[in-house]
Short mmCIF file of C-alpha atoms (C1' of nucleotides) in Angstrom, two decimals:
data_model
loop_
_atom_site.label_atom_id
_atom_site.label_comp_id
_atom_site.label_asym_id
_atom_site.label_seq_id
_atom_site.Cartn_x
_atom_site.Cartn_y
_atom_site.Cartn_z
CA MET A 109 36.45 23.20 -18.38
CA LEU A 110 35.26 26.69 -19.25
CA GLY A 111 34.95 27.25 -15.51
CA LYS A 112 38.65 26.48 -15.09
CA ALA A 113 39.56 28.92 -17.85
CA VAL A 114 37.52 31.62 -16.14
CA LEU A 115 39.01 30.84 -12.72
CA GLY A 116 42.48 30.88 -14.25
CA LEU A 117 41.89 34.40 -15.51
CA LEU A 118 40.32 35.58 -12.26
CA ALA A 119 43.28 34.16 -10.30
CA ARG A 120 45.37 36.77 -12.10
CA GLU A 121 43.01 39.72 -11.76
CA SER A 122 39.40 40.53 -11.00
CA LEU A 123 37.36 41.07 -14.13
CA SER A 124 33.84 41.77 -15.32
CA GLY A 125 31.98 39.37 -17.57
CA TYR A 126 32.63 41.73 -20.43
CA ASP A 127 36.38 41.79 -19.73
CA LEU A 128 36.44 38.00 -19.49
CA ALA A 129 34.63 37.73 -22.79
CA GLY A 130 37.23 40.05 -24.30
CA LYS A 131 40.11 37.93 -23.03
CA LEU A 132 38.46 34.69 -24.13
CA ARG A 133 37.72 35.97 -27.60
CA LYS A 134 41.27 35.23 -28.60
CA PRO A 135 42.26 31.93 -27.00
CA VAL A 136 43.60 32.34 -23.48
CA GLY A 137 46.94 30.57 -23.18
CA PHE A 138 46.55 30.19 -26.96
CA PHE A 139 44.41 27.08 -26.47
CA TRP A 140 41.05 28.03 -24.99
CA HIS A 141 38.35 30.41 -26.09
CA ALA A 142 34.69 31.18 -25.39
CA ARG A 143 31.96 33.70 -26.21
CA HIS A 144 30.08 36.00 -23.94
CA SER A 145 26.91 33.94 -24.26
CA GLN A 146 28.75 31.13 -22.53
CA ILE A 147 30.56 33.26 -19.98
CA TYR A 148 27.67 35.03 -18.27
CA PRO A 149 25.83 31.82 -17.37
CA GLU A 150 29.11 30.24 -16.28
CA LEU A 151 29.83 33.16 -13.94
CA ARG A 152 26.42 32.68 -12.35
CA ARG A 153 27.22 28.99 -11.76
CA LEU A 154 30.64 29.78 -10.32
CA ALA A 155 29.11 32.39 -8.02
CA GLU A 156 26.43 29.95 -6.87
CA ALA A 157 29.17 27.41 -6.10
CA GLY A 158 31.03 30.06 -4.11
CA LEU A 159 34.11 29.92 -6.34
CA VAL A 160 33.86 33.58 -7.29
CA SER A 161 32.46 36.64 -5.56
CA GLN A 162 30.78 39.56 -7.28
CA ARG A 163 31.01 43.26 -6.63
CA ARG A 164 28.94 45.96 -8.30
CA VAL A 165 30.99 48.79 -9.71
CA ASP A 166 29.17 52.01 -10.58
CA GLN A 167 30.71 53.87 -13.45
CA THR A 168 30.17 57.29 -14.91
CA GLY A 169 30.45 57.78 -18.62
CA ARG A 170 29.75 54.13 -19.27
CA PRO A 171 27.37 51.39 -18.04
CA ASP A 172 27.85 50.01 -14.55
CA LYS A 173 29.38 46.56 -14.33
CA VAL A 174 29.80 43.56 -12.06
CA VAL A 175 33.38 42.64 -11.25
CA TYR A 176 34.14 39.04 -10.32
CA SER A 177 36.95 37.91 -8.02
CA ILE A 178 38.14 34.42 -7.27
CA THR A 179 37.47 33.22 -3.72
CA SER A 180 39.80 31.10 -1.61
CA SER A 181 37.58 28.14 -2.37
CA GLY A 182 37.83 28.95 -6.06
CA LEU A 183 41.60 29.03 -5.79
CA ALA A 184 41.56 25.66 -4.03
CA VAL A 185 39.44 24.13 -6.80
CA LEU A 186 41.75 25.56 -9.45
CA ARG A 187 44.89 24.29 -7.69
CA ALA A 188 43.44 20.81 -7.24
CA TRP A 189 42.55 20.64 -10.92
CA LEU A 190 45.99 21.77 -12.13
CA THR A 191 47.93 18.60 -11.44
CA GLY A 192 45.00 16.20 -11.13
CA PRO A 193 44.41 13.33 -13.55
CA LEU A 194 44.13 14.54 -17.12
CA PRO A 195 41.57 12.63 -19.22
CA GLU A 196 42.63 11.44 -22.66
CA ALA A 197 42.68 14.45 -24.92
CA SER A 198 40.46 13.95 -27.95
CA ALA A 199 42.37 15.72 -30.67
CA ARG A 200 40.11 17.10 -33.39
CA ASP A 201 41.57 18.82 -36.39
CA GLU A 202 39.60 19.49 -39.54
CA LEU A 203 42.73 20.17 -41.58
CA VAL A 204 44.15 16.73 -40.86
CA LEU A 205 40.76 15.15 -41.43
CA ARG A 206 40.80 16.69 -44.88
CA ALA A 207 44.29 15.37 -45.50
CA TYR A 208 42.90 11.91 -44.83
CA SER A 209 40.78 12.19 -47.99
CA LEU A 210 43.19 14.26 -50.04
CA TRP A 211 43.95 11.27 -52.27
CA LEU A 212 40.57 11.95 -53.94
CA THR A 213 41.64 15.29 -55.45
CA ASP A 214 44.21 16.15 -58.05
CA PRO A 215 47.59 16.72 -56.37
CA GLU A 216 47.96 20.27 -57.75
CA SER A 217 44.80 21.56 -56.08
CA ALA A 218 45.67 19.69 -52.93
CA ALA A 219 49.18 21.16 -52.87
CA ALA A 220 47.83 24.66 -53.48
CA PHE A 221 45.42 24.21 -50.60
CA MET A 222 48.16 23.03 -48.27
CA ARG A 223 50.44 25.91 -49.29
CA ASP A 224 47.63 28.25 -48.40
CA GLN A 225 47.27 26.67 -44.99
CA GLU A 226 51.01 26.86 -44.53
CA ARG A 227 50.86 30.62 -45.15
CA ARG A 228 48.13 30.96 -42.57
CA HIS A 229 50.09 29.19 -39.88
CA ARG A 230 53.36 30.96 -40.74
CA GLY A 231 51.45 34.19 -40.21
CA ARG A 232 50.26 33.12 -36.80
CA LEU A 233 53.75 31.89 -36.02
CA ALA A 234 55.23 35.28 -36.85
CA GLU A 235 52.66 36.94 -34.63
CA TYR A 236 53.54 34.64 -31.73
CA GLU A 237 57.27 35.17 -32.25
CA GLY A 238 56.58 38.86 -31.86
CA TYR A 239 54.87 38.27 -28.53
CA ARG A 240 57.82 36.19 -27.45
CA ALA A 241 60.34 38.89 -28.24
CA ASP A 242 58.32 41.24 -26.02
CA ILE A 243 57.71 38.88 -23.16
CA GLU A 244 61.30 37.67 -22.96
CA ARG A 245 62.46 41.15 -22.06
CA SER A 246 60.87 40.79 -18.65
CA PRO A 247 62.94 38.93 -16.02
CA GLU A 248 59.73 37.47 -14.55
CA VAL A 249 59.52 34.90 -17.37
CA SER A 250 62.08 32.83 -15.49
CA ASP A 251 60.16 32.79 -12.23
CA PRO A 252 57.67 29.87 -12.12
CA GLY A 253 55.72 31.68 -9.41
CA THR A 254 54.61 34.47 -11.71
CA PRO A 255 51.66 34.54 -14.14
CA LEU A 256 54.04 35.73 -16.82
CA PHE A 257 56.02 32.53 -16.59
CA ALA A 258 52.85 30.53 -17.23
CA THR A 259 51.78 32.79 -20.07
CA TYR A 260 55.22 32.37 -21.57
CA ALA A 261 54.98 28.58 -21.28
CA THR A 262 51.70 28.55 -23.22
CA LEU A 263 53.15 30.94 -25.78
CA VAL A 264 56.10 28.62 -26.38
CA ARG A 265 53.63 25.80 -26.90
CA GLY A 266 51.70 27.94 -29.35
CA ILE A 267 54.88 28.66 -31.28
CA GLY A 268 55.86 25.01 -31.38
CA TYR A 269 52.38 24.01 -32.46
CA GLU A 270 52.15 26.53 -35.29
CA ARG A 271 55.65 25.81 -36.52
CA GLU A 272 55.10 22.07 -36.58
CA LEU A 273 51.80 22.50 -38.37
CA ALA A 274 53.23 24.92 -40.95
CA ASP A 275 56.18 22.59 -41.57
CA TRP A 276 53.82 19.69 -42.07
CA CYS A 277 51.72 21.65 -44.55
CA ALA A 278 54.86 22.47 -46.52
CA TRP A 279 56.09 18.89 -46.37
CA LEU A 280 52.77 17.57 -47.62
CA ALA A 281 52.53 20.15 -50.41
CA ASP A 282 56.04 19.20 -51.53
CA ARG A 283 55.25 15.54 -51.47
CA LEU A 284 52.05 16.03 -53.45
CA VAL A 285 53.84 17.69 -56.35
CA ALA A 286 57.15 15.82 -56.03
CA ALA A 287 55.39 12.59 -56.90
CA ARG A 288 54.22 14.19 -60.11
CA GLU A 289 57.64 15.22 -61.22
CA GLY A 290 59.64 12.29 -59.85
CA MET B 270 32.15 17.50 -39.78
CA LEU B 271 31.38 14.01 -38.54
CA GLY B 272 29.63 13.45 -41.83
CA LYS B 273 32.87 14.21 -43.67
CA ALA B 274 34.78 11.78 -41.48
CA VAL B 275 32.23 9.08 -42.27
CA LEU B 276 32.27 9.87 -45.99
CA GLY B 277 36.06 9.82 -45.93
CA LEU B 278 36.01 6.30 -44.55
CA LEU B 279 33.30 5.12 -46.94
CA ALA B 280 35.25 6.54 -49.89
CA ARG B 281 37.89 3.92 -49.06
CA GLU B 282 35.58 0.98 -48.45
CA SER B 283 31.96 0.16 -47.73
CA LEU B 284 31.30 -0.38 -44.04
CA SER B 285 28.52 -1.07 -41.57
CA GLY B 286 27.70 1.35 -38.77
CA TYR B 287 29.42 -1.01 -36.40
CA ASP B 288 32.58 -1.08 -38.50
CA LEU B 289 32.55 2.71 -38.77
CA ALA B 290 32.17 2.99 -35.01
CA GLY B 291 35.15 0.67 -34.64
CA LYS B 292 37.31 2.80 -36.93
CA LEU B 293 36.22 6.02 -35.28
CA ARG B 294 36.89 4.74 -31.79
CA LYS B 295 40.57 5.49 -32.28
CA PRO B 296 40.84 8.78 -34.13
CA VAL B 297 40.69 8.37 -37.88
CA GLY B 298 43.64 10.15 -39.45
CA PHE B 299 44.78 10.53 -35.83
CA PHE B 300 42.62 13.61 -35.43
CA TRP B 301 38.94 12.68 -35.50
CA HIS B 302 36.89 10.28 -33.44
CA ALA B 303 33.24 9.53 -32.64
CA ARG B 304 31.04 7.04 -30.81
CA HIS B 305 28.41 4.74 -32.18
CA SER B 306 25.62 6.82 -30.65
CA GLN B 307 26.65 9.62 -32.97
CA ILE B 308 27.32 7.49 -36.00
CA TYR B 309 24.00 5.69 -36.47
CA PRO B 310 21.94 8.91 -36.58
CA GLU B 311 24.56 10.48 -38.87
CA LEU B 312 24.29 7.55 -41.29
CA ARG B 313 20.55 8.03 -41.42
CA ARG B 314 21.04 11.71 -42.27
CA LEU B 315 23.64 10.91 -44.95
CA ALA B 316 21.31 8.31 -46.44
CA GLU B 317 18.40 10.75 -46.47
CA ALA B 318 20.61 13.27 -48.23
CA GLY B 319 21.56 10.62 -50.80
CA LEU B 320 25.27 10.76 -49.96
CA VAL B 321 25.41 7.11 -48.98
CA SER B 322 23.44 4.05 -50.01
CA GLN B 323 22.57 1.13 -47.78
CA ARG B 324 22.51 -2.57 -48.46
CA ARG B 325 21.28 -5.26 -46.13
CA VAL B 326 23.74 -8.13 -45.62
CA ASP B 327 22.41 -11.33 -44.09
CA GLN B 328 24.96 -13.20 -42.05
CA THR B 329 25.03 -16.60 -40.48
CA GLY B 330 26.76 -17.07 -37.18
CA ARG B 331 26.36 -13.41 -36.31
CA PRO B 332 23.69 -10.70 -36.52
CA ASP B 333 22.76 -9.32 -39.91
CA LYS B 334 24.05 -5.88 -40.73
CA VAL B 335 23.55 -2.88 -42.97
CA VAL B 336 26.53 -1.95 -45.12
CA TYR B 337 26.85 1.65 -46.29
CA SER B 338 28.54 2.77 -49.50
CA ILE B 339 29.33 6.28 -50.67
CA THR B 340 27.34 7.47 -53.68
CA SER B 341 28.65 9.58 -56.53
CA SER B 342 26.90 12.55 -54.98
CA GLY B 343 28.57 11.73 -51.66
CA LEU B 344 31.94 11.66 -53.39
CA ALA B 345 31.19 15.03 -54.98
CA VAL B 346 30.34 16.57 -51.60
CA LEU B 347 33.49 15.14 -50.07
CA ARG B 348 35.69 16.42 -52.92
CA ALA B 349 34.17 19.89 -52.76
CA TRP B 350 34.81 20.06 -49.03
CA LEU B 351 38.44 18.93 -49.26
CA THR B 352 39.95 22.11 -50.66
CA GLY B 353 37.13 24.50 -49.79
CA PRO B 354 37.52 27.37 -47.32
CA LEU B 355 38.67 26.15 -43.94
CA PRO B 356 37.12 28.05 -41.00
CA GLU B 357 39.44 29.24 -38.23
CA ALA B 358 40.36 26.24 -36.17
CA SER B 359 39.50 26.75 -32.53
CA ALA B 360 42.33 25.01 -30.74
CA ARG B 361 41.30 23.59 -27.39
CA ASP B 362 43.83 21.87 -25.19
CA GLU B 363 43.25 21.20 -21.53
CA LEU B 364 46.93 20.54 -20.88
CA VAL B 365 47.94 23.98 -22.10
CA LEU B 366 45.04 25.55 -20.24
CA ARG B 367 46.43 24.01 -17.08
CA ALA B 368 49.89 25.34 -17.89
CA TYR B 369 48.34 28.79 -17.96
CA SER B 370 47.65 28.52 -14.22
CA LEU B 371 50.66 26.45 -13.28
CA TRP B 372 52.22 29.43 -11.51
CA LEU B 373 49.77 28.76 -8.66
CA THR B 374 51.34 25.42 -7.70
CA ASP B 375 54.74 24.56 -6.30
CA PRO B 376 57.20 24.00 -9.18
CA GLU B 377 58.09 20.46 -8.05
CA SER B 378 54.52 19.16 -8.35
CA ALA B 379 54.08 21.04 -11.60
CA ALA B 380 57.29 19.56 -13.01
CA ALA B 381 56.30 16.05 -11.94
CA PHE B 382 52.95 16.51 -13.63
CA MET B 383 54.58 17.69 -16.85
CA ARG B 384 57.06 14.82 -16.80
CA ASP B 385 54.14 12.46 -16.54
CA GLN B 386 52.47 14.05 -19.53
CA GLU B 387 55.73 13.85 -21.42
CA ARG B 388 55.85 10.10 -20.78
CA ARG B 389 52.34 9.74 -22.08
CA HIS B 390 53.08 11.53 -25.32
CA ARG B 391 56.42 9.78 -25.82
CA GLY B 392 54.48 6.53 -25.57
CA ARG B 393 52.04 7.58 -28.23
CA LEU B 394 54.94 8.83 -30.33
CA ALA B 395 56.65 5.44 -30.14
CA GLU B 396 53.41 3.77 -31.19
CA TYR B 397 53.08 6.07 -34.20
CA GLU B 398 56.71 5.56 -35.18
CA GLY B 399 55.94 1.88 -35.27
CA TYR B 400 53.06 2.46 -37.67
CA ARG B 401 55.35 4.54 -39.82
CA ALA B 402 57.98 1.83 -40.09
CA ASP B 403 55.26 -0.51 -41.33
CA ILE B 404 53.58 1.84 -43.71
CA GLU B 405 56.80 3.07 -45.31
CA ARG B 406 57.52 -0.41 -46.60
CA SER B 407 54.72 -0.04 -49.10
CA PRO B 408 55.59 1.82 -52.33
CA GLU B 409 52.06 3.26 -52.41
CA VAL B 410 52.95 5.85 -49.75
CA SER B 411 54.57 7.91 -52.47
CA ASP B 412 51.53 7.95 -54.73
CA PRO B 413 49.19 10.86 -53.86
CA GLY B 414 46.35 9.04 -55.59
CA THR B 415 46.22 6.26 -53.03
CA PRO B 416 44.47 6.19 -49.65
CA LEU B 417 47.71 4.98 -48.10
CA PHE B 418 49.43 8.19 -49.10
CA ALA B 419 46.76 10.17 -47.27
CA THR B 420 46.90 7.92 -44.23
CA TYR B 421 50.65 8.35 -44.20
CA ALA B 422 50.30 12.14 -44.37
CA THR B 423 48.04 12.18 -41.30
CA LEU B 424 50.39 9.78 -39.51
CA VAL B 425 53.33 12.10 -40.11
CA ARG B 426 51.25 14.92 -38.67
CA GLY B 427 50.44 12.77 -35.64
CA ILE B 428 54.12 12.06 -35.11
CA GLY B 429 55.05 15.72 -35.40
CA TYR B 430 52.26 16.70 -33.05
CA GLU B 431 53.16 14.19 -30.36
CA ARG B 432 56.86 14.91 -30.60
CA GLU B 433 56.37 18.65 -30.33
CA LEU B 434 54.04 18.21 -27.38
CA ALA B 435 56.38 15.81 -25.58
CA ASP B 436 59.32 18.14 -26.16
CA TRP B 437 57.34 21.04 -24.78
CA CYS B 438 56.38 19.07 -21.67
CA ALA B 439 60.06 18.25 -21.09
CA TRP B 440 61.11 21.83 -21.71
CA LEU B 441 58.53 23.15 -19.26
CA ALA B 442 59.42 20.59 -16.60
CA ASP B 443 63.08 21.55 -16.95
CA ARG B 444 62.33 25.19 -16.68
CA LEU B 445 60.16 24.72 -13.60
CA VAL B 446 62.95 23.05 -11.64
CA ALA B 447 65.85 24.92 -13.24
CA ALA B 448 64.58 28.14 -11.76
CA ARG B 449 64.75 26.54 -8.32
CA GLU B 450 68.35 25.52 -8.65
CA GLY B 451 69.65 28.44 -10.71
"C1'" DG C 121 21.67 60.85 -36.61
"C1'" DG C 122 24.62 56.73 -36.90
"C1'" DA C 123 28.38 53.90 -35.80
"C1'" DC C 124 31.04 51.97 -32.23
"C1'" DG C 125 32.34 50.31 -27.68
"C1'" DC C 126 30.70 49.07 -23.08
"C1'" DA C 127 27.79 45.93 -20.65
"C1'" DT C 128 24.63 42.04 -20.06
"C1'" DG C 129 21.62 38.83 -20.97
"C1'" DT C 130 18.33 34.85 -23.45
"C1'" DA C 131 16.85 31.43 -27.05
"C1'" DA C 132 17.36 28.24 -30.69
"C1'" DT C 133 20.20 25.05 -32.56
"C1'" DA C 134 24.02 21.97 -33.19
"C1'" DG C 135 27.38 18.81 -31.69
"C1'" DG C 136 29.00 15.41 -28.49
"C1'" DT C 137 29.17 12.22 -24.24
"C1'" DT C 138 27.19 9.01 -21.12
"C1'" DA C 139 23.98 5.97 -20.06
"C1'" DC C 140 20.17 3.01 -21.07
"C1'" DA C 141 18.47 -0.72 -23.98
"C1'" DT C 142 18.10 -5.05 -26.71
"C1'" DG C 143 19.44 -9.35 -28.78
"C1'" DA C 144 22.22 -12.72 -31.27
"C1'" DT C 145 26.36 -15.88 -31.31
"C1'" DT C 146 30.81 -17.71 -29.89
"C1'" DA C 147 34.44 -18.99 -26.70
"C1'" DC C 148 35.70 -20.40 -22.10
"C1'" DG D 195 26.47 -19.88 -17.12
"C1'" DT D 196 28.94 -15.94 -18.34
"C1'" DA D 197 31.81 -13.01 -20.64
"C1'" DA D 198 33.02 -11.06 -25.12
"C1'" DT D 199 32.08 -9.62 -29.74
"C1'" DC D 200 28.79 -8.34 -33.28
"C1'" DA D 201 25.06 -5.23 -34.26
"C1'" DT D 202 21.92 -1.29 -33.61
"C1'" DG D 203 19.48 1.95 -31.64
"C1'" DT D 204 17.39 5.93 -28.13
"C1'" DA D 205 17.37 9.37 -24.25
"C1'" DA D 206 19.24 12.58 -21.07
"C1'" DC D 207 22.51 15.70 -20.48
"C1'" DC D 208 26.23 18.93 -21.25
"C1'" DT D 209 28.77 22.09 -24.12
"C1'" DA D 210 29.12 25.43 -27.61
"C1'" DT D 211 27.66 28.44 -31.56
"C1'" DT D 212 24.62 31.70 -33.67
"C1'" DA D 213 21.29 34.78 -33.40
"C1'" DC D 214 18.17 37.77 -31.01
"C1'" DA D 215 17.71 41.45 -27.66
"C1'" DT D 216 18.37 45.73 -24.87
"C1'" DG D 217 20.33 50.09 -23.40
"C1'" DC D 218 23.81 53.62 -22.27
"C1'" DG D 219 27.46 56.85 -23.69
"C1'" DT D 220 30.85 58.79 -26.82
"C1'" DC D 221 32.73 60.24 -31.10
"C1'" DC D 222 32.19 61.87 -35.78
#
DNA sequence: GGACGCATGTAATAGGTTACATGATTAC
DNA sequence: GTAATCATGTAACCTATTACATGCGTCC
């Protein structure tokens, strides 16, 4: 899976391991991330499998680097994966897991906690809305053949996700205290 | 994290490892799952830490079993965790990762794929709506001090999640083909 | 001289999946 | 007999996180 994330980035532009690590620090497509300690070994594997090629780039004023490019065989692998069978997603969410045991705490603390989480996700939502305002100015967002279209699609998902989550936090916080008063 | 899921279940009722594995086969609270190979070692760790106690139950007509109960110290750990600091959730979603590279495929295949995913999530949504109809009949859902309240909260999150995801799939599929026609 | 960014790696540990393994009882 | 459910475990493998490690160049 990490390999596909890396190939997806390299299909857009050639990058060094360092650049890839930078992009994958914040989740790519808002739903995948990785650290450099994972990326360098993965690049070696991809290179050994012939899915990426490497090119040494000598630099002055900063350390030399190795730039990776996707190969035609890498592109083929990526394309085949895109619309292939998708295994059951195993959703894991610590926040919801906590909610499952929230009946053990006093409703006030629980509501305060959920309000705090709501704030967090509203913040991320606002950030994403900002990206959207920017990205929508480009006419390319309407063209499914452009990377920007795909980035936009993942951004819209990110916005929907954060909004739904924030709304749920608010709903739960309300319900926790409403029961007290009602 | 798995330990908290197990404690959360044992806070509701005492269970054997087998029972726990059964409950965790389908995600508990709709957002956490595990397999028996993970659960048995975890129970041993929890027992060693004094967070659960074990009791041998002899059975006739079926194999004997070991039933685990949460201890007061286990309850304390669970309560402390509930509203404690929540580390940044690292969202990982293969479907959205694929969307990030969907510009590489022809829009028709991509749209068909997304429609298929939409169907999948609408199905799960319908299933969850069914649970909700059932659960809402009980007056306990309004009482934050009951496990049912907490279960209901996670169910509502599951419904929101699936609906948002299905809507996004439909939106993306529309946009992929709309561009062709428009 | 020290902090920061560029650039790349390895090692230890933790978490999770798949597969291997056993053995009892019940239902067909 | 044979498949399914109850019941419990281990081992190999893969993935991911945290920490350790190095070294260059620039900016203050």
